[in-house]
Short mmCIF file of C-alpha atoms in Angstrom, two decimals:
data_model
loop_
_atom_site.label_atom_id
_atom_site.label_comp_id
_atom_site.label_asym_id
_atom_site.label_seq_id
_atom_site.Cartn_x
_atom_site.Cartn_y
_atom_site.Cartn_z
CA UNK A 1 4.35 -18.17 -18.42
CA UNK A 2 5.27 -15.52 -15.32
CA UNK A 3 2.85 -12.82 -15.98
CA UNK A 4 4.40 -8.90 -16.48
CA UNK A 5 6.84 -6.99 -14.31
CA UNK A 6 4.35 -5.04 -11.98
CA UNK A 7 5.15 -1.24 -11.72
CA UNK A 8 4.65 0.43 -8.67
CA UNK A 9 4.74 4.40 -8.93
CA UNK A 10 4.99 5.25 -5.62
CA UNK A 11 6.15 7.35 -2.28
CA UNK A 12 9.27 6.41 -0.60
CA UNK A 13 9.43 8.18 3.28
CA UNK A 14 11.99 7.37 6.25
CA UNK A 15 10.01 6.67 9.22
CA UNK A 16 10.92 7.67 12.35
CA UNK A 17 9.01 5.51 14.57
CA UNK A 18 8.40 6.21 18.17
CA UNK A 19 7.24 3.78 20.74
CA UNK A 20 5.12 5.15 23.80
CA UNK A 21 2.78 4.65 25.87
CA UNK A 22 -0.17 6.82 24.22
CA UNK A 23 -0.35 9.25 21.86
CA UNK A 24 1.28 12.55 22.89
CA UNK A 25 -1.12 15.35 23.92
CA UNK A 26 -1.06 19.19 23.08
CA UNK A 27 1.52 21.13 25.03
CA UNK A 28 2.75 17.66 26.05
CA UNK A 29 6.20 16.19 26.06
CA UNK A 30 6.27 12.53 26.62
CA UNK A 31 9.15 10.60 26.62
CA UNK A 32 9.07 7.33 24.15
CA UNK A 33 10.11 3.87 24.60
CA UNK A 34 12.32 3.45 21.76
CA UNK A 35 13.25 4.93 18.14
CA UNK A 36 14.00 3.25 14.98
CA UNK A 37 14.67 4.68 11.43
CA UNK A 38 13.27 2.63 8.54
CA UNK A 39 12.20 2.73 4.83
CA UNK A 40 8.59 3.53 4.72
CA UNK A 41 5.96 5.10 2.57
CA UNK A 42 3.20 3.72 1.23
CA UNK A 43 4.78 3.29 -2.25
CA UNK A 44 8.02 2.02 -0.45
CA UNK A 45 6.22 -0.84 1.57
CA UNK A 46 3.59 -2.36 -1.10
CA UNK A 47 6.59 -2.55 -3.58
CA UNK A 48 8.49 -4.67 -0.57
CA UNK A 49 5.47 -6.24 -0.42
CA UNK A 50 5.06 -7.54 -3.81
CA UNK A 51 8.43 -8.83 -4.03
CA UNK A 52 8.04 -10.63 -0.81
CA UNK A 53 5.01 -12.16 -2.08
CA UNK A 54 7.23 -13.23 -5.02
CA UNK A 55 6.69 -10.63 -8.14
CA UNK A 56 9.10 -8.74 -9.92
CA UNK A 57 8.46 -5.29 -9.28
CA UNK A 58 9.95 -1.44 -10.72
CA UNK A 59 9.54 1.01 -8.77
CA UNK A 60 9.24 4.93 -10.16
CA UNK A 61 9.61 7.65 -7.77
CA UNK A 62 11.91 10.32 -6.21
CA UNK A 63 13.94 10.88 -2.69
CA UNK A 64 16.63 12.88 -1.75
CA UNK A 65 19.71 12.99 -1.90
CA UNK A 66 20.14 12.68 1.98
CA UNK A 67 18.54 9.34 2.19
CA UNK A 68 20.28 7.71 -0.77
CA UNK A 69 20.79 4.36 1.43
CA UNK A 70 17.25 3.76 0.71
CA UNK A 71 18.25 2.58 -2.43
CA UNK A 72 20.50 -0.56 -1.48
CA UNK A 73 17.40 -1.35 1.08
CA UNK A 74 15.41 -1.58 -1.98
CA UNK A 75 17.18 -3.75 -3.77
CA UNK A 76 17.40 -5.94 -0.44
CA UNK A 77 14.13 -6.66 -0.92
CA UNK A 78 14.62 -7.41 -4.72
CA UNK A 79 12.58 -4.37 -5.49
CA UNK A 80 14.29 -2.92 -8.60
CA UNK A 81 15.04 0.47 -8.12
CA UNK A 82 16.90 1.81 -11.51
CA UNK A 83 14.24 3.87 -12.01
CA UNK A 84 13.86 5.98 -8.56
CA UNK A 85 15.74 9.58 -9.36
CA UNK A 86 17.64 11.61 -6.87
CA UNK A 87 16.12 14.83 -6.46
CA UNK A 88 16.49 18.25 -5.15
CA UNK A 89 14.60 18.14 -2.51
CA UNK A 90 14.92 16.60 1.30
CA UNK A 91 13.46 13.05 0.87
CA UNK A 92 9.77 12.50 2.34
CA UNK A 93 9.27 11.20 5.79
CA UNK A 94 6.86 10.25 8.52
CA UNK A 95 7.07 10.68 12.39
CA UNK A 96 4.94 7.65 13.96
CA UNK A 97 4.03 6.83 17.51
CA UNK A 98 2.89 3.52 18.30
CA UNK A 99 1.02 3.20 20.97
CA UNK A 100 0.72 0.31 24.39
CA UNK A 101 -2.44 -0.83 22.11
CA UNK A 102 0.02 -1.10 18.74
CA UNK A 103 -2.03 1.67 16.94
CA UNK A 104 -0.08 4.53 15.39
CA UNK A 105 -0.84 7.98 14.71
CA UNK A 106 1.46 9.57 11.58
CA UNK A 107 2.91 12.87 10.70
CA UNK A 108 3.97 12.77 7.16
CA UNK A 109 6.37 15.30 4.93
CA UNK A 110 5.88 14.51 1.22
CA UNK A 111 8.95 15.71 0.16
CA UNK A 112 10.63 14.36 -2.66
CA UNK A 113 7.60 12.00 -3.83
CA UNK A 114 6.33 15.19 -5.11
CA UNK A 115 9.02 16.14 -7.23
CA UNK A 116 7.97 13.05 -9.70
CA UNK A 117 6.52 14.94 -13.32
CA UNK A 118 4.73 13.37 -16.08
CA UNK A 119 7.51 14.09 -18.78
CA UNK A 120 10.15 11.67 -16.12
CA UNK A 121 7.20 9.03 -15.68
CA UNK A 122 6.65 9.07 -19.54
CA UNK A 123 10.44 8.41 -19.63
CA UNK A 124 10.40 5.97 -17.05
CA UNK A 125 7.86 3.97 -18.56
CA UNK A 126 9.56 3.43 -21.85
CA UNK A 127 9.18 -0.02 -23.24
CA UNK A 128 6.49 -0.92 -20.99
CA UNK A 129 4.39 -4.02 -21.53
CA UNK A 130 0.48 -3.48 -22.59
CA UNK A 131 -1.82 -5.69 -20.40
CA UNK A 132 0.80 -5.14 -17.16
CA UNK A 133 -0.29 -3.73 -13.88
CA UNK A 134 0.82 -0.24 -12.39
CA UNK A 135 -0.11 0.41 -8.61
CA UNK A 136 -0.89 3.83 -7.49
CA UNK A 137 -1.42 5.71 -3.84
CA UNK A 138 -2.35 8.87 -2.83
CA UNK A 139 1.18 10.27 -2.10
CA UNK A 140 2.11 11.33 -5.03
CA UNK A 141 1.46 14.15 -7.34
CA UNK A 142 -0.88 14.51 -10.38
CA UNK A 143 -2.56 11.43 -9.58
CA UNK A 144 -5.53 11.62 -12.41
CA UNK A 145 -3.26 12.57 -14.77
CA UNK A 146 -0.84 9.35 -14.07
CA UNK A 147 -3.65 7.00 -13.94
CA UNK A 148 -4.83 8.48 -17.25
CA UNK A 149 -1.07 8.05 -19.48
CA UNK A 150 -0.45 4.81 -18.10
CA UNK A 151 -4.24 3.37 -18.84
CA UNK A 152 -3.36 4.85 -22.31
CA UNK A 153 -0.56 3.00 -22.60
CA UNK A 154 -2.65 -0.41 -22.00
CA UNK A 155 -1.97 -0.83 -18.28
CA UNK A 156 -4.20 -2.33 -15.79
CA UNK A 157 -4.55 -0.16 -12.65
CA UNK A 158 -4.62 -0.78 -9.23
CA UNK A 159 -5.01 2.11 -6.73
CA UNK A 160 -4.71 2.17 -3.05
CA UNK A 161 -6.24 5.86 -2.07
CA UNK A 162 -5.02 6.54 1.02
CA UNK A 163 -4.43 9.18 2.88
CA UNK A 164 -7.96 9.65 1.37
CA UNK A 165 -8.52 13.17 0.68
CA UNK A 166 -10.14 15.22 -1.74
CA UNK A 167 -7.65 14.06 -4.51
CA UNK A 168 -8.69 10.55 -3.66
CA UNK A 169 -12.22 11.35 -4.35
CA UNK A 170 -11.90 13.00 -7.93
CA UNK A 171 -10.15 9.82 -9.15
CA UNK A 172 -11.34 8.89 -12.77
CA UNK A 173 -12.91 5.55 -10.81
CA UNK A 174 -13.85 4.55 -14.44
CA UNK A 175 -9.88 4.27 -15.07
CA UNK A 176 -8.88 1.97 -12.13
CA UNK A 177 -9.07 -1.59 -12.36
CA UNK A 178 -8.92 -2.55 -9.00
CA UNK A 179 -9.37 -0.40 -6.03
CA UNK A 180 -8.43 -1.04 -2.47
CA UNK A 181 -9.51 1.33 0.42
CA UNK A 182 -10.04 0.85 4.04
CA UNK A 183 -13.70 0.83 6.08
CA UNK A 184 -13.35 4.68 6.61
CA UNK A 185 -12.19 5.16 3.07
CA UNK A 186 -15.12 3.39 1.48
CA UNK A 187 -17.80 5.05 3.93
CA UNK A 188 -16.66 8.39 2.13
CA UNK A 189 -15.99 7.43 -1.24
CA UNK A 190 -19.62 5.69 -0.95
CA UNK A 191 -20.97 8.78 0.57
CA UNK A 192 -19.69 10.71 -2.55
CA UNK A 193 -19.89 8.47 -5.44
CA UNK A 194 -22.91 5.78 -4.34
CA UNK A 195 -25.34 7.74 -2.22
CA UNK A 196 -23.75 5.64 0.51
CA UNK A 197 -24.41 2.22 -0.61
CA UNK A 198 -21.07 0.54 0.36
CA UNK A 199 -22.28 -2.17 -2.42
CA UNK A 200 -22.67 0.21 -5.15
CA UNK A 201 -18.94 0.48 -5.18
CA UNK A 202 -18.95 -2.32 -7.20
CA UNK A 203 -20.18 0.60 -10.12
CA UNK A 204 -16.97 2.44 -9.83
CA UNK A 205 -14.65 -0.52 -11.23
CA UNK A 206 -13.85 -4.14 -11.73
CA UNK A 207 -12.73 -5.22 -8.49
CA UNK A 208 -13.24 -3.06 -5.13
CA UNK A 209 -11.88 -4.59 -1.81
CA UNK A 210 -12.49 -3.15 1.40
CA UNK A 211 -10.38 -3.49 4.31
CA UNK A 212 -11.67 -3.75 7.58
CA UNK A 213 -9.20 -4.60 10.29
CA UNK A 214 -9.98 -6.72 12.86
CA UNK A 215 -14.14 -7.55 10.78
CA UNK A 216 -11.84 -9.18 7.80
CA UNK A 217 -12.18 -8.07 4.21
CA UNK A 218 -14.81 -7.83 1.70
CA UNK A 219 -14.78 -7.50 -1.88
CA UNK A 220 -17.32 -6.32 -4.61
CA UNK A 221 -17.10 -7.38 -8.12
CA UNK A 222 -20.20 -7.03 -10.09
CA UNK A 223 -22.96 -8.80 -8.69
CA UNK A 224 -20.15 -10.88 -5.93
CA UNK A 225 -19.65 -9.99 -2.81
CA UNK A 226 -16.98 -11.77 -0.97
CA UNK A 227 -16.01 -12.23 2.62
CA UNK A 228 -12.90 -13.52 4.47
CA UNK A 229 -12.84 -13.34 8.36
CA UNK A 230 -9.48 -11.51 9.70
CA UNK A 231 -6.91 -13.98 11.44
CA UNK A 232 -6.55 -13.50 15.14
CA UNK A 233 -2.88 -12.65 16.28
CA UNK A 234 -1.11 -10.75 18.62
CA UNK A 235 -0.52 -6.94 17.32
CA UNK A 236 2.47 -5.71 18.19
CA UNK A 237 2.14 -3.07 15.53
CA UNK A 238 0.09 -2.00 12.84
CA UNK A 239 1.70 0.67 10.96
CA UNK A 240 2.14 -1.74 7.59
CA UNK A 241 -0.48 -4.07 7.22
CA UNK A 242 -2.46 -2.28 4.90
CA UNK A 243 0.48 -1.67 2.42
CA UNK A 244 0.57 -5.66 3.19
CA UNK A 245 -2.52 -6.96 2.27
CA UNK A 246 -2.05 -4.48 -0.74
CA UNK A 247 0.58 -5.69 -2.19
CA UNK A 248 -0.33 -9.21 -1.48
CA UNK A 249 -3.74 -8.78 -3.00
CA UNK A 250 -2.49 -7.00 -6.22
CA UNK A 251 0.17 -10.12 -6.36
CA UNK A 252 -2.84 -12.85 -5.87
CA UNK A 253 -4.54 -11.53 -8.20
CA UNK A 254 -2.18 -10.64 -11.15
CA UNK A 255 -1.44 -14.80 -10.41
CA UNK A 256 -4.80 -15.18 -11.39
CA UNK A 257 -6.02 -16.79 -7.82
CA UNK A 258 -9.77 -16.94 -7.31
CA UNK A 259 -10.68 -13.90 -5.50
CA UNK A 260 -11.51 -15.93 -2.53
CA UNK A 261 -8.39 -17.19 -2.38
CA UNK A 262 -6.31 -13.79 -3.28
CA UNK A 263 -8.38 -12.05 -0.47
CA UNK A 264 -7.10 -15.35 2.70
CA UNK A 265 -3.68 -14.67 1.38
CA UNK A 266 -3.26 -10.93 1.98
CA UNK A 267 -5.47 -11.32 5.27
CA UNK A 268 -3.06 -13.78 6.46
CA UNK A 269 0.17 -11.83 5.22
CA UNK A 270 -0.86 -8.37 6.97
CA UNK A 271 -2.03 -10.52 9.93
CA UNK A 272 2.02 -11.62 9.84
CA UNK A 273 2.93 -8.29 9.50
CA UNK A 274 1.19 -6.93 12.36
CA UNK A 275 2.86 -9.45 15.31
CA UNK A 276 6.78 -7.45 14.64
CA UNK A 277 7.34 -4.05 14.65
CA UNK A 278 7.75 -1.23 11.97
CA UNK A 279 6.58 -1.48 8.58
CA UNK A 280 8.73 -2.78 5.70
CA UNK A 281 10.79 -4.86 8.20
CA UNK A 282 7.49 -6.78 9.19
CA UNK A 283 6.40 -8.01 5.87
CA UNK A 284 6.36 -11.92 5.81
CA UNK A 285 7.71 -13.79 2.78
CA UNK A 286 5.41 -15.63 0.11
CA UNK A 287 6.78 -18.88 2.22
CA UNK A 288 6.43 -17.42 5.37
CA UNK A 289 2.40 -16.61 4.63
CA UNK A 290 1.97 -20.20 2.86
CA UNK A 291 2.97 -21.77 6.21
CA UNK A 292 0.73 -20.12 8.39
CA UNK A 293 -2.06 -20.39 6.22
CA UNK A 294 -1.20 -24.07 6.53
CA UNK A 295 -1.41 -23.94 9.78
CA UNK A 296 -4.40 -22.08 10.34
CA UNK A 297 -6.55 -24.54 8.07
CA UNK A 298 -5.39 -27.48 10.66
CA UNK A 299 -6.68 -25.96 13.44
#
């Protein structure tokens, strides 16, 4: 039987990508290759993510009312977006340059995303299923106190930190079912919660995966540690693959795949992601990542 309707509460941003040649310096204006305007956010692109990796997936949040075609891209994706409101306030959005080298550097206006409350996500969440997973990030508002009604309510949580900042780190860890940070994101959540003992993370919940770009992935849970090499492609740009591998991790998982398994399929789906440019647009399909893992393993 197909498992729960995953929930994603999450930021929704336009990104206004910028392609140069490196990043722009102080007092410097530097002309850029090319624009595009795209659906971002971190809530935005692991929602995209888990659909393309074949869930069903609600997404709660807020944009503005000048960005309103963000909805139909949504549902593009077979993301269902009945429950994203139309606030008051310009929607959020990011400025990104990506560089000759395909790494980005991001300015980012919350916006809207912070105009979600806990009386509309208490609405939102009416009729929700007990034992069904809700992802967070750290873009939105009142994180703790999200986490906390919707763990209540019987949820499993999954929470993707990032930007980490000192919101990130006073996260009821004890809450969260299954955590996903990057290398620089578990140094200083280690730092603060484990005396520094990337391992110890294992204490803080379940399931802890750490990304690590080009080293692979790891994962702690309890007394396992697991490893998965990263696949070598050609970046073109990296600006999504962690939303990637987080959506297709959370997917893997709430399907059950042995965490082995779950952890080669979101490697190889944000190593697809990385070879086109922008963000949402680059996210492979479920069959897209199934064929090149099935080409990898005959090489």
């Amino acid at each position: 039987m197909k498992h729960n309707t995953i929930i994603n509460i999450g930021s929704i941003n336009v990104d206004h990508v910028y392609r140069v040649p490196y990043f722009v310096k102080p007092g410097e204006t530097l002309p850029s290759k090319s624009y595009q305007r795209v659906l971002g956010g971190k809530g935005a692109n692991q929602s995209v993510a888990l659909a393309r990796a074949g869930e069903t997936v609600k997404h709660i949040g807020v944009i503005g009312d000048d960005h309103t075609w963000i909805i139909d891209e949504l549902k593009s994706s077979k993301v269902d977006a009945s429950s994203i409101e139309i606030g008051a306030v310009a929607t959020g959005h990011a400025l990104i340059q990506v560089d000759d080298n395909a790494e980005n550097c991001i300015l980012l206006f919350a916006g809207a995303n912070h105009e979600l409350n806990l009386d509309t996500l208490t609405d939102k969440l009416a009729g929700f299923e007990k034992g069904g997973w809700v992802l967070f990030q750290n873009e939105m508002p009142n994180l703790n106190q999200m986490i906390s009604l919707v763990k209540k309510m019987g949820a499993r949580v999954a929470v993707n930190p990032a930007p980490f900042d000192d919101e990130a780190k006073a996260i009821d860890y004890d809450l969260v079912d299954l955590l996903i940070v990057n290398d620089l994101e578990a140094e200083e959540l280690a730092r603060t919660k484990c005396q520094g003992d990337l391992s110890k993370l294992a204490e803080l919940c379940p399931v802890v995966i750490v990304t690590r770009g080009t080293q692979g992935a790891i994962c702690y849970s309890g007394d396992d540690t697991i490893e998965v090499p990263a696949f070598k492609v050609e970046a073109v740009d990296t600006t999504g693959a962690g939303d990637t591998f987080v959506g297709y991790i959370l997917s893997s998982i709430a399907q059950n795949l042995p965490l082995k398994e779950a952890m080669q399929r979101a490697s190889a789906a944000s190593a697809l992601a990385v070879t086109k440019a922008g963000a949402s647009v680059a996210i492979p399909t479920s069959d897209e990542v199934t064929q090149f893992l099935e080409t990898m393993s005959d090489l």
